[in-house]
Amino acid sequence: MTLNYVVVRLLQILPTFFLIMLVCFFLVRLLPGDPTSAMLGIKANDADVARINASLGLDQPIPVQFGYFLRNFFRGDLGDSIVLKVPVMQLVAERLPVTLFLTGFAAIFSVLLAVPLAVMAALRRDSPVDTTIRTGFQIGLSTPVFYLGIVLLTFFAARLHWFPVGGFGNTFGEHLYHLFLPAITLALSLSAVLLRNLRNSVIEVLTAEYVDFARAKGLRGRVVLLRHVLRNALIPTVALFGLNIGTLLQGAVITETVFAIPGVGRLLIDSIFGRDYPVIQGIALVLALLVSLVFLLTDMVQAALDPRIARR
Amino acid sequence: MTLTLTVPAVRSNRIRRRTAFAVGIALMLFFIVLAIVPGWFAPYDPIAMNVSAIMQAPSWAHPFGTDNLGRDILSRTIWGAQVDMQIAIFSTIFPLIFGTFVGAIVGHYGGWLDAIFGRLVDLLIAFPFLVIVIALIAMLGPVIGLGLKCMYIAVSIVGWVFYAQLMRADVQVQRQSDYAAAARVLGYGEWRIIFRHLLPNAITPIIVYWMTDMALDILLGSSLGYLGLGAQPPTAEWGVIIHDGVNFMSTGWWMSTFPGIAIVLAGLGFSLVSDGLADIFRRRA
Amino acid sequence: MNLMPASVTGTETLTEPLLSVRGLRIAFGSARGALTAVDGVDLDVAPGEVLGIAGESGSGKSVTLRAILGLIRPPGQVAGRVLWRGRDLMTLPERELRRVRGGEIGIIFQEPMTALNPVLTVGTQIRENLKEHTTLDAAARQARAIELMDHVGIPAAKARLDDYPHQFSGGMRQRAMIAIALASNPKLLLADEPTTALDVTIQDQILKLILRLRSEMNMSVVLVTHDLGVIAQTCDRLAVMYAGRVVETGPVATLFKAPRHAYTLGLLNSVPRADLVRQPLNSISGQPPLLFQLPHGCAFAPRCRFATDSCNATKPPLIALDAEHRTACIHHGEVAKAT
């Protein structure tokens, strides 16, 4: 995988970035009336209105307004929160790392959960073990994240006091402790998706001729499994993992609400009730850009894993 | 020496698939019936408050217990089925029809239509679905008021794209197929080819996806209900009921637990049916 | 009988066969019932000889090879004995069997693109064979890998070790697969249609390569193919399989000149001949039987022009016509008259 490839892919993503910003730009303009009073509500005073009008260039034609929007974005200015009266960028910068921590933690859990179980289910295909695993995950797939969160929170935190009831903590260790239950909650939905895919992938790979050929060479079972089967079976699953980053993020929104975690998701929900449109717009924008980057990373990881993908 | 052969794996697999499908259909029908005539099954009025029966644990009189306002949880859950089934249908019906239609056209004509559509899809999948629905609800809320209608509109604005994408891919595959070429050779008009030939074959993955989508929308709808962005209290929607019960989890765990089980079972029903249909269609192909 | 004449140099010394398959039966459970892929096969392979197994698809030839190495997995079931250097592979514990696989018996498959792991370099795939069966250290394994690639005729061997299978051309891939399979100097090579997926010129190269390796490494070869031309070019002896049984076996020259089974005769007749002017193609009429509905008597009887009622009564056993030639046809005399 060459630098060339990376650069090409980065360039390919720019139009998408552009479109994302376009959509977010128009998002706020869905509101009736002029955006400013809609945003500020009836509490607006003339000075605020004038200031926002100037920064958004609302007296200018739309394309120019968009230009202002882009310019502001690259300056790191996403507007100010109406409710909290601080720059949106500052809020996002404070809270995004929390969300990313939670998401990353959940991602690790989901892999730790899904991979061994998927392999076990695939190797013992159609056995009671397989059926149990698949049924369990099927149920998990149908369980809403908020419900699972509430159940876990009530049982393990409120009742058994094994974990704190939400929050984030101050040190790295405390973060892990506070986020343990939320991460598990979040991990379950993603691991259900991964499990199904990986199990099918392993089953398919197990029937491949190169697995027979590896066995025919007299290689040990474990070697065959790890080096030959998993290396191949994981490739489509990695792709799926990347594509489902959106699932993780939207689960994070809900999980943060249930567990009162000071992340970007909870901020989003609070902003809706507070009608804090600049924040909503800012979060949507940042999340969408983040997801696009993850897609790009996923492609690159796939190319690194699978030598058949064209290396130019 | 004769070999004693059993045919275990193949047959038990089929039994299991059929069982799963049957369970799914049973669950689905169960909730649909509840949704159509909740009054037949619910022992109490879902919004009737009964001050003398506050926060009662599950008992014979109230199998699911009562909430802090004395309302019977079982009845609320049963009536909730009506709301959540409605959610399943109304969140999907516009995307299904509109999306299928657009997808068929884009897939058939290709060209610049296809290029634009491709960009649209790329754009859409970059936003986590919930986030964009929430953002749309935020924008539409002040205009039409928060509630189910707002949610349906928000979901429909984004949801049709998935159906369209599915349909487009399918139509493109069908177009290459031999029977389509035969129809073209016979001189059938474009519209006739699309509607009487390509569509019926392309529709099966759509139906399968529709079932999954309904399951997902039940989850989404109840999540939004829980967050206060979907159905609004006092509507007995499962997510709303759970939200009401969250503050009382330590004193009245039954308030939130049972409606949640209902969500799981309803979602499970639809996804099992979806899997079963996918199986049937795949074997018919 | 398990004493076979050595056939490589033509010397009439009696030697113990290297590989002896006795009563091999392979069946698979399927939705429609038990499917008999192999129905009582006996084979012998002498040291240094090339045994060909010919037959059409579904005759059970490929699955026989895999059963020798114990590669048949459930729902397939295997019965019989596979004697390798005196030990029955079917009863060997897994650990011992693993040593035989790759270390004493190698196998190559028809399609190298699917037989080689696409995400591992060819070098890795050779070296793991060496790691399992030899005590060479890493450096020695690398050296041996280069040597092997050279040996099978892949140019720029050292550089090519780091390439992936898809970066090789068809013929080179097949050579790479041979290098991988022979890395630990096995005494027997099982070749499952090694040239079917290649074009004719490459076919020729690969066959010559196999023969060269056979003499250099003092190895026996079992070559499974449906192509009689390949048999003619490379094999010393031939076993013809039909519907899961061996119907005729003997030296290649004898079988080609004087077949004594209607099926063998039909196969030979159906090969298009370049020296005759405008002849219609001969094919054997009818279809091979469905494997879960094998007839009670001779499986070929429904399609055979020499068939009589007695053919349908019981399965004909292999009759020895002389020391080396056996046929499973009770009417072999008629067949002889027809050639």
XYZ file of N, CA and C in Angstrom, chain A residues 1-140:
420
model
N 0.838 -1.204 0.000
C 0.000 0.000 0.000
C 0.863 1.241 0.000
N 0.753 1.984 -1.011
C 1.691 3.077 -1.208
C 1.128 4.402 -0.744
N 1.997 5.358 -0.642
C 1.599 6.719 -0.283
C 0.638 7.245 -1.340
N 0.936 6.878 -2.556
C 0.095 7.249 -3.681
C -1.362 6.855 -3.437
N -1.533 5.603 -3.016
C -2.866 5.072 -2.763
C -3.565 5.906 -1.699
N -2.854 6.200 -0.618
C -3.446 6.964 0.474
C -3.885 8.343 -0.010
N -3.000 8.988 -0.751
C -3.314 10.333 -1.237
C -4.527 10.295 -2.157
N -4.541 9.316 -3.045
C -5.672 9.204 -3.972
C -6.979 9.037 -3.208
N -6.956 8.184 -2.218
C -8.186 7.949 -1.471
C -8.596 9.197 -0.706
N -7.633 9.907 -0.154
C -7.955 11.140 0.567
C -8.623 12.141 -0.373
N -8.083 12.235 -1.578
C -8.671 13.161 -2.535
C -10.089 12.742 -2.902
N -10.286 11.435 -2.984
C -11.614 10.957 -3.344
C -12.642 11.324 -2.301
N -12.179 11.504 -1.085
C -13.137 11.742 -0.019
C -13.554 13.216 0.048
N -12.771 14.092 -0.600
C -13.088 15.509 -0.502
C -14.485 15.886 -1.000
N -14.939 15.373 -2.130
C -16.291 15.732 -2.563
C -17.330 15.356 -1.513
N -17.122 14.194 -0.864
C -18.069 13.793 0.168
C -18.056 14.775 1.324
N -16.867 15.187 1.720
C -16.756 16.185 2.781
C -17.533 17.440 2.411
N -17.338 17.837 1.166
C -18.005 19.035 0.675
C -19.512 18.900 0.788
N -20.010 17.749 0.329
C -21.448 17.528 0.371
C -21.970 17.496 1.806
N -21.174 16.889 2.690
C -21.587 16.837 4.099
C -21.768 18.251 4.639
N -20.809 19.096 4.313
C -20.918 20.471 4.822
C -22.093 21.182 4.208
N -22.365 20.873 2.959
C -23.507 21.476 2.290
C -24.798 21.103 3.010
N -24.903 19.818 3.303
C -26.113 19.342 3.970
C -26.274 19.999 5.330
N -25.199 20.058 6.074
C -25.291 20.659 7.402
C -25.642 22.123 7.310
N -25.086 22.758 6.294
C -25.390 24.169 6.075
C -26.881 24.369 5.892
N -27.480 23.508 5.056
C -28.893 23.684 4.763
C -29.791 23.173 5.869
N -29.218 22.359 6.728
C -29.992 21.780 7.817
C -30.660 22.874 8.639
N -29.857 23.844 9.021
C -30.410 24.891 9.866
C -31.386 25.755 9.093
N -31.158 25.833 7.799
C -32.037 26.681 7.018
C -33.379 26.036 6.713
N -33.587 24.816 7.254
C -34.892 24.200 7.127
C -35.907 24.934 7.982
N -35.414 25.616 8.995
C -36.321 26.275 9.917
C -37.055 27.412 9.223
N -38.299 27.620 9.647
C -39.055 28.697 9.006
C -38.512 30.048 9.429
N -38.754 31.001 8.620
C -38.300 32.346 8.954
C -36.802 32.449 8.752
N -36.223 33.523 9.229
C -34.785 33.618 9.009
C -34.068 32.845 10.117
N -32.970 32.260 9.748
C -32.273 31.368 10.680
C -31.943 32.034 12.005
N -31.609 33.257 11.947
C -31.144 33.900 13.172
C -32.216 33.955 14.243
N -33.363 34.478 13.897
C -34.393 34.551 14.938
C -34.865 33.181 15.316
N -34.871 32.275 14.346
C -35.240 30.901 14.680
C -34.262 30.362 15.693
N -33.004 30.657 15.452
C -31.992 30.130 16.349
C -32.055 30.800 17.715
N -32.223 32.073 17.688
C -32.139 32.776 18.964
C -33.476 32.801 19.685
N -34.525 32.558 18.907
C -35.826 32.574 19.545
C -36.253 33.987 19.862
N -37.293 34.087 20.629
C -37.816 35.423 20.869
C -36.967 36.199 21.859
N -36.002 35.478 22.440
C -35.169 36.179 23.430
C -34.094 37.028 22.777
N -34.068 36.989 21.447
C -32.970 37.693 20.769
C -33.004 39.179 21.037
N -31.798 39.701 21.219
C -31.745 41.167 21.224
C -31.043 41.614 19.950
N -31.196 42.853 19.628
C -30.735 43.321 18.325
C -29.246 43.143 18.120
N -28.486 43.302 19.175
C -27.034 43.193 19.012
C -26.655 41.771 18.603
N -27.258 40.792 19.291
C -26.977 39.398 18.937
C -27.358 39.133 17.494
N -28.560 39.570 17.148
C -29.052 39.314 15.790
C -28.087 39.899 14.775
N -27.676 41.121 15.026
C -26.792 41.767 14.065
C -25.468 41.021 13.956
N -24.965 40.583 15.083
C -23.661 39.915 15.078
C -23.728 38.611 14.306
N -24.791 37.855 14.590
C -24.896 36.567 13.902
C -25.148 36.771 12.417
N -25.987 37.747 12.138
C -26.231 38.022 10.729
C -24.944 38.314 9.989
N -24.079 39.096 10.649
C -22.829 39.455 9.984
C -21.962 38.214 9.772
N -21.828 37.410 10.840
C -20.919 36.270 10.695
C -21.452 35.253 9.704
N -22.765 35.144 9.620
C -23.312 34.195 8.652
C -23.522 34.851 7.288
N -23.386 36.121 7.256
C -23.560 36.811 5.978
C -24.971 36.689 5.457
N -25.953 36.811 6.343
C -27.318 36.512 5.938
C -27.920 37.510 4.964
N -27.270 38.640 4.812
C -27.809 39.571 3.843
C -27.278 39.254 2.440
N -26.352 38.299 2.393
C -25.760 37.951 1.113
C -26.512 36.804 0.466
N -26.311 36.597 -0.816
C -26.926 35.432 -1.457
C -26.379 34.123 -0.865
N -27.163 33.082 -1.057
C -26.860 31.788 -0.439
C -25.440 31.292 -0.694
N -24.979 31.283 -1.922
C -23.628 30.752 -2.146
C -22.578 31.485 -1.331
N -22.771 32.780 -1.189
C -21.803 33.532 -0.380
C -21.905 33.105 1.070
N -23.120 32.901 1.512
C -23.313 32.436 2.894
C -22.574 31.119 3.106
N -22.700 30.260 2.098
C -22.012 28.971 2.209
C -20.510 29.194 2.285
N -20.059 30.164 1.512
C -18.641 30.481 1.550
C -18.208 30.877 2.947
N -19.029 31.721 3.570
C -18.734 32.131 4.942
C -18.695 30.912 5.860
N -19.640 30.037 5.639
C -19.747 28.833 6.456
C -18.459 28.016 6.352
N -18.010 27.832 5.122
C -16.778 27.063 4.907
C -15.585 27.775 5.542
N -15.527 29.069 5.304
C -14.403 29.826 5.861
C -14.375 29.686 7.372
N -15.543 29.837 7.956
C -15.614 29.707 9.402
C -15.195 28.329 9.858
N -15.613 27.343 9.101
C -15.271 25.979 9.481
C -13.766 25.782 9.536
N -13.084 26.272 8.485
C -11.647 26.061 8.464
C -10.919 26.895 9.490
N -11.625 27.905 9.984
C -11.009 28.689 11.056
C -11.308 28.057 12.406
N -12.066 26.940 12.362
C -12.411 26.293 13.617
C -13.597 26.940 14.299
N -14.351 27.704 13.519
C -15.473 28.414 14.121
C -16.778 27.771 13.663
N -17.446 27.104 14.558
C -18.711 26.494 14.187
C -19.882 27.272 14.778
N -19.652 28.459 15.148
C -20.729 29.227 15.758
C -20.671 29.089 17.274
N -21.595 29.715 17.916
C -21.626 29.689 19.377
C -22.884 29.016 19.861
N -22.777 28.391 20.965
C -23.963 27.773 21.553
C -24.866 28.855 22.101
N -26.128 28.713 21.783
C -27.079 29.719 22.258
C -27.300 29.570 23.754
N -27.383 28.316 24.153
C -27.716 28.045 25.539
C -26.526 28.277 26.470
N -25.382 27.765 26.036
C -24.229 27.804 26.933
C -23.311 28.980 26.676
N -23.569 29.672 25.602
C -22.851 30.885 25.287
C -21.354 30.694 25.109
N -20.941 29.508 24.680
C -19.523 29.310 24.371
C -19.421 28.791 22.950
N -18.247 28.907 22.349
C -18.128 28.431 20.984
C -18.427 26.932 20.886
N -19.119 26.584 19.830
C -19.476 25.190 19.622
C -18.221 24.333 19.564
N -17.219 24.848 18.899
C -15.985 24.093 18.740
C -15.402 23.725 20.097
N -15.513 24.613 21.028
C -14.975 24.337 22.360
C -15.753 23.199 23.015
N -17.069 23.265 22.912
C -17.894 22.199 23.473
C -17.537 20.857 22.850
N -17.435 20.892 21.527
C -17.132 19.645 20.825
C -15.764 19.134 21.250
N -14.822 20.027 21.343
C -13.468 19.608 21.702
C -13.431 19.006 23.096
N -14.269 19.499 23.982
C -14.307 18.949 25.327
C -14.932 17.567 25.348
N -15.969 17.406 24.549
C -16.774 16.212 24.692
C -16.490 15.103 23.705
N -15.963 15.464 22.566
C -15.698 14.425 21.570
C -14.744 13.346 22.088
N -13.687 13.721 22.771
C -12.788 12.670 23.271
C -13.511 11.670 24.170
N -14.460 12.157 24.958
C -15.206 11.251 25.824
C -15.965 10.231 24.985
N -16.651 10.744 23.977
C -17.408 9.847 23.098
C -16.478 8.869 22.400
N -15.338 9.372 21.950
C -14.405 8.493 21.261
C -13.871 7.416 22.194
N -13.622 7.792 23.422
C -13.159 6.814 24.422
C -14.197 5.720 24.560
N -15.426 6.128 24.779
C -16.506 5.154 24.931
C -16.615 4.270 23.707
N -16.603 4.896 22.534
C -16.747 4.144 21.299
C -15.592 3.175 21.112
N -14.384 3.638 21.376
C -13.225 2.773 21.219
C -13.283 1.594 22.172
N -13.611 1.882 23.387
C -13.751 0.855 24.409
C -14.779 -0.184 23.963
N -15.917 0.305 23.505
C -16.971 -0.595 23.036
C -16.511 -1.398 21.841
N -15.762 -0.771 20.951
C -15.284 -1.479 19.771
C -14.396 -2.648 20.187
N -13.519 -2.395 21.148
C -12.629 -3.468 21.600
C -13.437 -4.603 22.208
N -14.395 -4.235 23.052
C -15.242 -5.259 23.646
C -15.962 -6.077 22.593
N -16.495 -5.387 21.582
C -17.292 -6.121 20.606
C -16.420 -7.102 19.845
N -15.177 -6.711 19.560
C -14.280 -7.644 18.877
C -13.944 -8.819 19.787
N -13.616 -8.525 21.053
C -13.275 -9.593 21.993
C -14.422 -10.563 22.175
N -15.619 -10.030 22.069
C -16.790 -10.869 22.245
C -17.085 -11.645 20.968
N -17.085 -10.948 19.854
C -17.567 -11.559 18.620
C -16.612 -12.578 18.028
N -15.321 -12.276 18.005
C -14.401 -13.154 17.274
C -14.328 -14.575 17.849
N -14.033 -14.745 19.134
C -13.958 -16.118 19.630
C -15.287 -16.866 19.507
N -16.375 -16.166 19.797
C -17.668 -16.828 19.722
C -18.029 -17.178 18.287
N -17.688 -16.322 17.360
C -17.999 -16.615 15.962
C -17.218 -17.828 15.491
N -15.945 -17.892 15.871
C -15.125 -19.034 15.464
C -15.668 -20.314 16.091
N -16.017 -20.223 17.359
C -16.571 -21.397 18.039
C -17.852 -21.855 17.358
N -18.708 -20.903 17.051
C -19.978 -21.242 16.415
C -19.740 -21.849 15.044
N -18.787 -21.322 14.309
C -18.540 -21.817 12.957
C -17.930 -23.213 12.986
N -17.015 -23.450 13.930
C -16.370 -24.758 13.983
C -17.350 -25.838 14.416
N -18.293 -25.459 15.279
C -19.256 -26.436 15.725
C -20.603 -26.132 15.093
N -20.546 -25.962 13.807
C -21.719 -25.526 13.078
C -22.910 -26.429 13.332
N -24.052 -25.816 13.559
C -25.308 -26.529 13.753
C -25.353 -27.369 15.010
N -24.356 -27.226 15.863
C -24.420 -27.948 17.141
C -25.204 -27.094 18.128
N -25.531 -27.661 19.286
C -26.238 -26.848 20.290
C -25.475 -25.583 20.661
N -24.138 -25.692 20.694
C -23.335 -24.505 21.015
C -23.594 -23.410 20.000
N -23.547 -23.797 18.752
C -23.779 -22.848 17.669
C -25.155 -22.217 17.802
N -26.161 -23.043 18.008
C -27.517 -22.526 18.091
C -27.661 -21.562 19.260
N -27.093 -21.922 20.385
C -27.179 -21.057 21.557
C -26.549 -19.701 21.275
N -25.360 -19.748 20.704
C -24.663 -18.499 20.430
C -25.477 -17.637 19.476
N -25.965 -18.269 18.420
C -26.682 -17.468 17.437
C -27.992 -16.941 17.988
N -28.677 -17.773 18.760
C -29.931 -17.304 19.334
C -29.674 -16.148 20.288
N -28.662 -16.323 21.116
C -28.316 -15.264 22.065
C -28.068 -13.956 21.354
N -27.294 -14.011 20.287
C -26.985 -12.767 19.595
C -28.166 -12.240 18.806
N -29.016 -13.134 18.335
C -30.220 -12.675 17.638
C -31.076 -11.852 18.595
N -31.191 -12.348 19.822
C -31.953 -11.603 20.820
C -31.260 -10.288 21.123
N -29.939 -10.357 21.221
C -29.186 -9.135 21.488
C -29.378 -8.100 20.398
